[in-house]
Amino acid sequence: MDRHIPFETLHNFRDLGGYPTSSGHRVRAGRLFRADSLGKLRPDTPDWDRFLALGVGTVIDLRHPWEAEARGRVPEHSSFAYRNLSIEHRPYDQAALTPDVDPGPYLSARFMEVAEDGTKEIAAALELVAEAEQGLVFHCASGKDRTGQLAALVLSLLGVPDEVIIEDFSLTELATPALLADWRARNDGRSPAWPSFGRAPESVMRLFLTALRARYGSVEAYVTDALGMNAQALSATLRTRLLEPAPTVWPELTHRRAQPQDAPLLVRLRDTAALWQLARGIEQWQPGEKTEAHFVDRMREGEVWLAYADSSLVGAWELWWDDPAAWGPRPPEAGYIHRLMTTPHTAPPGAGRRMLAQAESRIAAAGLPYARLDCLSNNPRLRAYYESAGYTAVGEQRAKQGGTGSPYAVTLLEKRLG
């Protein structure tokens, strides 16, 4: 479910495997990784053993040489080669930026500087990725900007859609609290002056991809004209080495009722789903809106269920037995389904519909005739999804109170069971 591979000292180490391409393939798992600084690794530690077990044959360090010297580089080991390719030529201090700086326009402009200044190093990095016969990891300091920019170029050449590239960039948001804690620990407990330090809003990558195409026409044209590479041949080599057919057979789903110790997992799943939505221009959820306490409360007052394919988590949902905020006072005649969510790119096709059916079966087993749910009134895509599953719009609540305290309008949908 979680692209972040757990380490004690690394906070933003991710596998790029599983992302879909426009050709119907997907990126192979265990071949291409992105990370924050591997200089935090130390031999003879569990983190070091975990890293070596990944089978990485090449490490690309995108930091300035002085950064690697001051903060350390990955320890040497006979199993992999190390290359330092500083793609950024005009360093800047994000922590010292003033609060009025909008991260979207500011960082996307820095990305364009890197794209034009670091052509030699970017070309060399792309060649290493294309030539790698084992796993390869590239990293900078926090695994966000320079790392995110190289990831965007590689994924684009592999045929991964823009919205997935934007989503991949924004997943650093899940690591931001830990990255901030590291910065404070290095700086006597102070906080950065810039409130957006460590953040990765989707607008940054969206604006960068737009600017790159406005200047060069396409990512392939940038690779050809600015980097001096054969973009067609490079793309073909990358696809041969890093893509595989999408699965055609998937395991059946199993379900279990969530327990309080599952609350951190549910928060992570919801925040990941929120980032997926934002990358596609859907502003239904925001990361950080629901805490562990929310899910524990829902377990106590109703039910929360987890869905698995084999041993992998693929989704979850909440089941309430009343919902006065949306539906007002009602007799006990329905179950109310909330937060139906699946893991992006790794859930089997149709997992959401199957989880919805499982929730409906729980309601029917309780002897209630209706399944009810709601969605934002300005989200026609989600409404159409529920209508295709047999739900009918029966009203609208124009001022539902949510966890943020701001009222919003929702469409009320209902399905008669049995």
mmCIF file of N, CA and C in Angstrom, residues 115-184:
data_model
loop_
_atom_site.group_PDB
_atom_site.id
_atom_site.type_symbol
_atom_site.label_atom_id
_atom_site.label_comp_id
_atom_site.label_asym_id
_atom_site.label_seq_id
_atom_site.Cartn_x
_atom_site.Cartn_y
_atom_site.Cartn_z
ATOM 1 N N ALA A 115 16.666 22.575 -14.962
ATOM 2 C CA ALA A 115 16.526 21.924 -16.262
ATOM 3 C C ALA A 115 17.452 22.541 -17.303
ATOM 4 N N GLU A 116 17.755 23.829 -17.170
ATOM 5 C CA GLU A 116 18.591 24.504 -18.161
ATOM 6 C C GLU A 116 20.060 24.564 -17.739
ATOM 7 N N ASP A 117 20.321 24.623 -16.421
ATOM 8 C CA ASP A 117 21.705 24.674 -15.948
ATOM 9 C C ASP A 117 22.354 23.298 -15.897
ATOM 10 N N GLY A 118 21.581 22.297 -15.505
ATOM 11 C CA GLY A 118 22.166 20.987 -15.200
ATOM 12 C C GLY A 118 22.042 19.976 -16.314
ATOM 13 N N THR A 119 22.076 20.442 -17.556
ATOM 14 C CA THR A 119 21.850 19.529 -18.681
ATOM 15 C C THR A 119 22.881 18.400 -18.745
ATOM 16 N N LYS A 120 24.137 18.700 -18.484
ATOM 17 C CA LYS A 120 25.182 17.670 -18.546
ATOM 18 C C LYS A 120 24.925 16.599 -17.498
ATOM 19 N N GLU A 121 24.621 17.030 -16.281
ATOM 20 C CA GLU A 121 24.422 16.076 -15.188
ATOM 21 C C GLU A 121 23.098 15.321 -15.334
ATOM 22 N N ILE A 122 22.055 15.994 -15.808
ATOM 23 C CA ILE A 122 20.779 15.309 -16.011
ATOM 24 C C ILE A 122 20.922 14.238 -17.082
ATOM 25 N N ALA A 123 21.620 14.572 -18.173
ATOM 26 C CA ALA A 123 21.840 13.591 -19.241
ATOM 27 C C ALA A 123 22.605 12.380 -18.709
ATOM 28 N N ALA A 124 23.632 12.634 -17.907
ATOM 29 C CA ALA A 124 24.419 11.525 -17.349
ATOM 30 C C ALA A 124 23.559 10.664 -16.427
ATOM 31 N N ALA A 125 22.695 11.307 -15.641
ATOM 32 C CA ALA A 125 21.826 10.543 -14.748
ATOM 33 C C ALA A 125 20.844 9.681 -15.537
ATOM 34 N N LEU A 126 20.256 10.237 -16.589
ATOM 35 C CA LEU A 126 19.336 9.459 -17.414
ATOM 36 C C LEU A 126 20.044 8.278 -18.075
ATOM 37 N N GLU A 127 21.272 8.468 -18.496
ATOM 38 C CA GLU A 127 22.033 7.362 -19.071
ATOM 39 C C GLU A 127 22.259 6.249 -18.053
ATOM 40 N N LEU A 128 22.578 6.639 -16.819
ATOM 41 C CA LEU A 128 22.775 5.630 -15.781
ATOM 42 C C LEU A 128 21.493 4.859 -15.501
ATOM 43 N N VAL A 129 20.367 5.560 -15.464
ATOM 44 C CA VAL A 129 19.094 4.880 -15.239
ATOM 45 C C VAL A 129 18.816 3.895 -16.371
ATOM 46 N N ALA A 130 19.074 4.312 -17.609
ATOM 47 C CA ALA A 130 18.798 3.451 -18.755
ATOM 48 C C ALA A 130 19.724 2.243 -18.808
ATOM 49 N N GLU A 131 20.960 2.395 -18.322
ATOM 50 C CA GLU A 131 21.941 1.315 -18.393
ATOM 51 C C GLU A 131 21.874 0.351 -17.219
ATOM 52 N N ALA A 132 21.203 0.733 -16.160
ATOM 53 C CA ALA A 132 21.227 -0.058 -14.927
ATOM 54 C C ALA A 132 20.577 -1.425 -15.124
ATOM 55 N N GLU A 133 21.305 -2.466 -14.802
ATOM 56 C CA GLU A 133 20.766 -3.822 -14.878
ATOM 57 C C GLU A 133 20.298 -4.323 -13.521
ATOM 58 N N GLN A 134 20.664 -3.614 -12.462
ATOM 59 C CA GLN A 134 20.176 -3.912 -11.123
ATOM 60 C C GLN A 134 19.331 -2.732 -10.645
ATOM 61 N N GLY A 135 18.972 -2.756 -9.387
ATOM 62 C CA GLY A 135 18.226 -1.642 -8.844
ATOM 63 C C GLY A 135 19.058 -0.373 -8.840
ATOM 64 N N LEU A 136 18.379 0.763 -8.949
ATOM 65 C CA LEU A 136 19.050 2.066 -8.943
ATOM 66 C C LEU A 136 18.251 3.006 -8.043
ATOM 67 N N VAL A 137 18.968 3.806 -7.248
ATOM 68 C CA VAL A 137 18.325 4.806 -6.412
ATOM 69 C C VAL A 137 18.992 6.147 -6.660
ATOM 70 N N PHE A 138 18.177 7.204 -6.777
ATOM 71 C CA PHE A 138 18.720 8.558 -6.887
ATOM 72 C C PHE A 138 18.140 9.377 -5.740
ATOM 73 N N HIS A 139 18.947 10.307 -5.250
ATOM 74 C CA HIS A 139 18.525 11.058 -4.073
ATOM 75 C C HIS A 139 19.171 12.435 -4.047
ATOM 76 N N CYS A 140 18.576 13.324 -3.250
ATOM 77 C CA CYS A 140 19.185 14.617 -2.946
ATOM 78 C C CYS A 140 19.198 14.746 -1.431
ATOM 79 N N ALA A 141 18.826 15.898 -0.885
ATOM 80 C CA ALA A 141 18.846 16.061 0.567
ATOM 81 C C ALA A 141 17.557 15.542 1.203
ATOM 82 N N SER A 142 16.419 16.066 0.751
ATOM 83 C CA SER A 142 15.140 15.629 1.314
ATOM 84 C C SER A 142 14.385 14.681 0.393
ATOM 85 N N GLY A 143 14.909 14.435 -0.807
ATOM 86 C CA GLY A 143 14.223 13.547 -1.737
ATOM 87 C C GLY A 143 12.999 14.172 -2.357
ATOM 88 N N LYS A 144 12.993 15.491 -2.473
ATOM 89 C CA LYS A 144 11.795 16.195 -2.930
ATOM 90 C C LYS A 144 11.989 16.884 -4.278
ATOM 91 N N ASP A 145 12.875 17.884 -4.338
ATOM 92 C CA ASP A 145 12.934 18.756 -5.510
ATOM 93 C C ASP A 145 13.831 18.207 -6.621
ATOM 94 N N ARG A 146 15.121 18.123 -6.380
ATOM 95 C CA ARG A 146 16.011 17.573 -7.407
ATOM 96 C C ARG A 146 15.649 16.125 -7.725
ATOM 97 N N THR A 147 15.371 15.374 -6.682
ATOM 98 C CA THR A 147 14.941 13.985 -6.870
ATOM 99 C C THR A 147 13.606 13.930 -7.605
ATOM 100 N N GLY A 148 12.673 14.802 -7.231
ATOM 101 C CA GLY A 148 11.375 14.830 -7.883
ATOM 102 C C GLY A 148 11.466 15.218 -9.347
ATOM 103 N N GLN A 149 12.402 16.111 -9.663
ATOM 104 C CA GLN A 149 12.559 16.534 -11.046
ATOM 105 C C GLN A 149 13.099 15.401 -11.913
ATOM 106 N N LEU A 150 14.111 14.678 -11.423
ATOM 107 C CA LEU A 150 14.628 13.554 -12.193
ATOM 108 C C LEU A 150 13.576 12.458 -12.309
ATOM 109 N N ALA A 151 12.834 12.207 -11.233
ATOM 110 C CA ALA A 151 11.768 11.208 -11.288
ATOM 111 C C ALA A 151 10.737 11.579 -12.349
ATOM 112 N N ALA A 152 10.393 12.857 -12.441
ATOM 113 C CA ALA A 152 9.404 13.301 -13.426
ATOM 114 C C ALA A 152 9.881 13.033 -14.845
ATOM 115 N N LEU A 153 11.151 13.302 -15.123
ATOM 116 C CA LEU A 153 11.682 13.073 -16.465
ATOM 117 C C LEU A 153 11.677 11.588 -16.805
ATOM 118 N N VAL A 154 12.125 10.749 -15.871
ATOM 119 C CA VAL A 154 12.168 9.313 -16.125
ATOM 120 C C VAL A 154 10.763 8.766 -16.323
ATOM 121 N N LEU A 155 9.849 9.121 -15.441
ATOM 122 C CA LEU A 155 8.484 8.605 -15.542
ATOM 123 C C LEU A 155 7.806 9.069 -16.825
ATOM 124 N N SER A 156 8.059 10.313 -17.215
ATOM 125 C CA SER A 156 7.472 10.802 -18.458
ATOM 126 C C SER A 156 7.993 10.020 -19.656
ATOM 127 N N LEU A 157 9.292 9.748 -19.684
ATOM 128 C CA LEU A 157 9.870 8.974 -20.786
ATOM 129 C C LEU A 157 9.361 7.534 -20.795
ATOM 130 N N LEU A 158 8.937 7.043 -19.644
ATOM 131 C CA LEU A 158 8.355 5.712 -19.568
ATOM 132 C C LEU A 158 6.894 5.692 -20.010
ATOM 133 N N GLY A 159 6.297 6.867 -20.198
ATOM 134 C CA GLY A 159 4.896 6.942 -20.613
ATOM 135 C C GLY A 159 3.912 7.016 -19.468
ATOM 136 N N VAL A 160 4.378 7.390 -18.281
ATOM 137 C CA VAL A 160 3.488 7.550 -17.130
ATOM 138 C C VAL A 160 2.743 8.877 -17.279
ATOM 139 N N PRO A 161 1.430 8.901 -17.088
ATOM 140 C CA PRO A 161 0.653 10.136 -17.282
ATOM 141 C C PRO A 161 1.050 11.238 -16.309
ATOM 142 N N ASP A 162 0.811 12.477 -16.725
ATOM 143 C CA ASP A 162 1.176 13.634 -15.903
ATOM 144 C C ASP A 162 0.564 13.585 -14.514
ATOM 145 N N GLU A 163 -0.714 13.200 -14.402
ATOM 146 C CA GLU A 163 -1.347 13.232 -13.095
ATOM 147 C C GLU A 163 -0.679 12.266 -12.115
ATOM 148 N N VAL A 164 -0.121 11.169 -12.632
ATOM 149 C CA VAL A 164 0.595 10.226 -11.772
ATOM 150 C C VAL A 164 1.954 10.803 -11.382
ATOM 151 N N ILE A 165 2.618 11.491 -12.303
ATOM 152 C CA ILE A 165 3.895 12.143 -12.002
ATOM 153 C C ILE A 165 3.692 13.213 -10.928
ATOM 154 N N ILE A 166 2.626 13.977 -11.071
ATOM 155 C CA ILE A 166 2.303 15.013 -10.078
ATOM 156 C C ILE A 166 2.015 14.369 -8.727
ATOM 157 N N GLU A 167 1.250 13.292 -8.745
ATOM 158 C CA GLU A 167 0.946 12.562 -7.510
ATOM 159 C C GLU A 167 2.224 12.046 -6.855
ATOM 160 N N ASP A 168 3.127 11.463 -7.669
ATOM 161 C CA ASP A 168 4.383 10.950 -7.116
ATOM 162 C C ASP A 168 5.173 12.062 -6.438
ATOM 163 N N PHE A 169 5.238 13.227 -7.050
ATOM 164 C CA PHE A 169 5.940 14.348 -6.429
ATOM 165 C C PHE A 169 5.317 14.700 -5.084
ATOM 166 N N SER A 170 3.985 14.751 -5.045
ATOM 167 C CA SER A 170 3.301 15.225 -3.838
ATOM 168 C C SER A 170 3.377 14.235 -2.687
ATOM 169 N N LEU A 171 3.771 12.985 -2.927
ATOM 170 C CA LEU A 171 3.847 12.001 -1.848
ATOM 171 C C LEU A 171 4.899 12.351 -0.805
ATOM 172 N N THR A 172 5.800 13.276 -1.124
ATOM 173 C CA THR A 172 6.712 13.768 -0.092
ATOM 174 C C THR A 172 5.940 14.377 1.072
ATOM 175 N N GLU A 173 4.716 14.849 0.817
ATOM 176 C CA GLU A 173 3.901 15.420 1.885
ATOM 177 C C GLU A 173 3.750 14.446 3.065
ATOM 178 N N LEU A 174 3.766 13.143 2.783
ATOM 179 C CA LEU A 174 3.643 12.158 3.856
ATOM 180 C C LEU A 174 4.895 12.116 4.723
ATOM 181 N N ALA A 175 6.022 12.583 4.174
ATOM 182 C CA ALA A 175 7.282 12.578 4.923
ATOM 183 C C ALA A 175 7.607 13.935 5.527
ATOM 184 N N THR A 176 6.825 14.962 5.206
ATOM 185 C CA THR A 176 7.160 16.326 5.641
ATOM 186 C C THR A 176 7.351 16.452 7.155
ATOM 187 N N PRO A 177 6.485 15.904 7.999
ATOM 188 C CA PRO A 177 6.714 16.056 9.443
ATOM 189 C C PRO A 177 8.066 15.517 9.895
ATOM 190 N N ALA A 178 8.480 14.369 9.354
ATOM 191 C CA ALA A 178 9.771 13.801 9.747
ATOM 192 C C ALA A 178 10.928 14.625 9.198
ATOM 193 N N LEU A 179 10.788 15.138 7.982
ATOM 194 C CA LEU A 179 11.837 15.987 7.407
ATOM 195 C C LEU A 179 11.980 17.269 8.219
ATOM 196 N N LEU A 180 10.857 17.838 8.647
ATOM 197 C CA LEU A 180 10.902 19.037 9.489
ATOM 198 C C LEU A 180 11.549 18.744 10.837
ATOM 199 N N ALA A 181 11.230 17.595 11.418
ATOM 200 C CA ALA A 181 11.829 17.228 12.699
ATOM 201 C C ALA A 181 13.340 17.101 12.577
ATOM 202 N N ASP A 182 13.811 16.526 11.475
ATOM 203 C CA ASP A 182 15.264 16.422 11.247
ATOM 204 C C ASP A 182 15.893 17.807 11.145
ATOM 205 N N TRP A 183 15.226 18.715 10.428
ATOM 206 C CA TRP A 183 15.783 20.060 10.266
ATOM 207 C C TRP A 183 15.873 20.757 11.620
ATOM 208 N N ARG A 184 14.825 20.641 12.411
ATOM 209 C CA ARG A 184 14.845 21.277 13.734
ATOM 210 C C ARG A 184 15.932 20.682 14.620
#
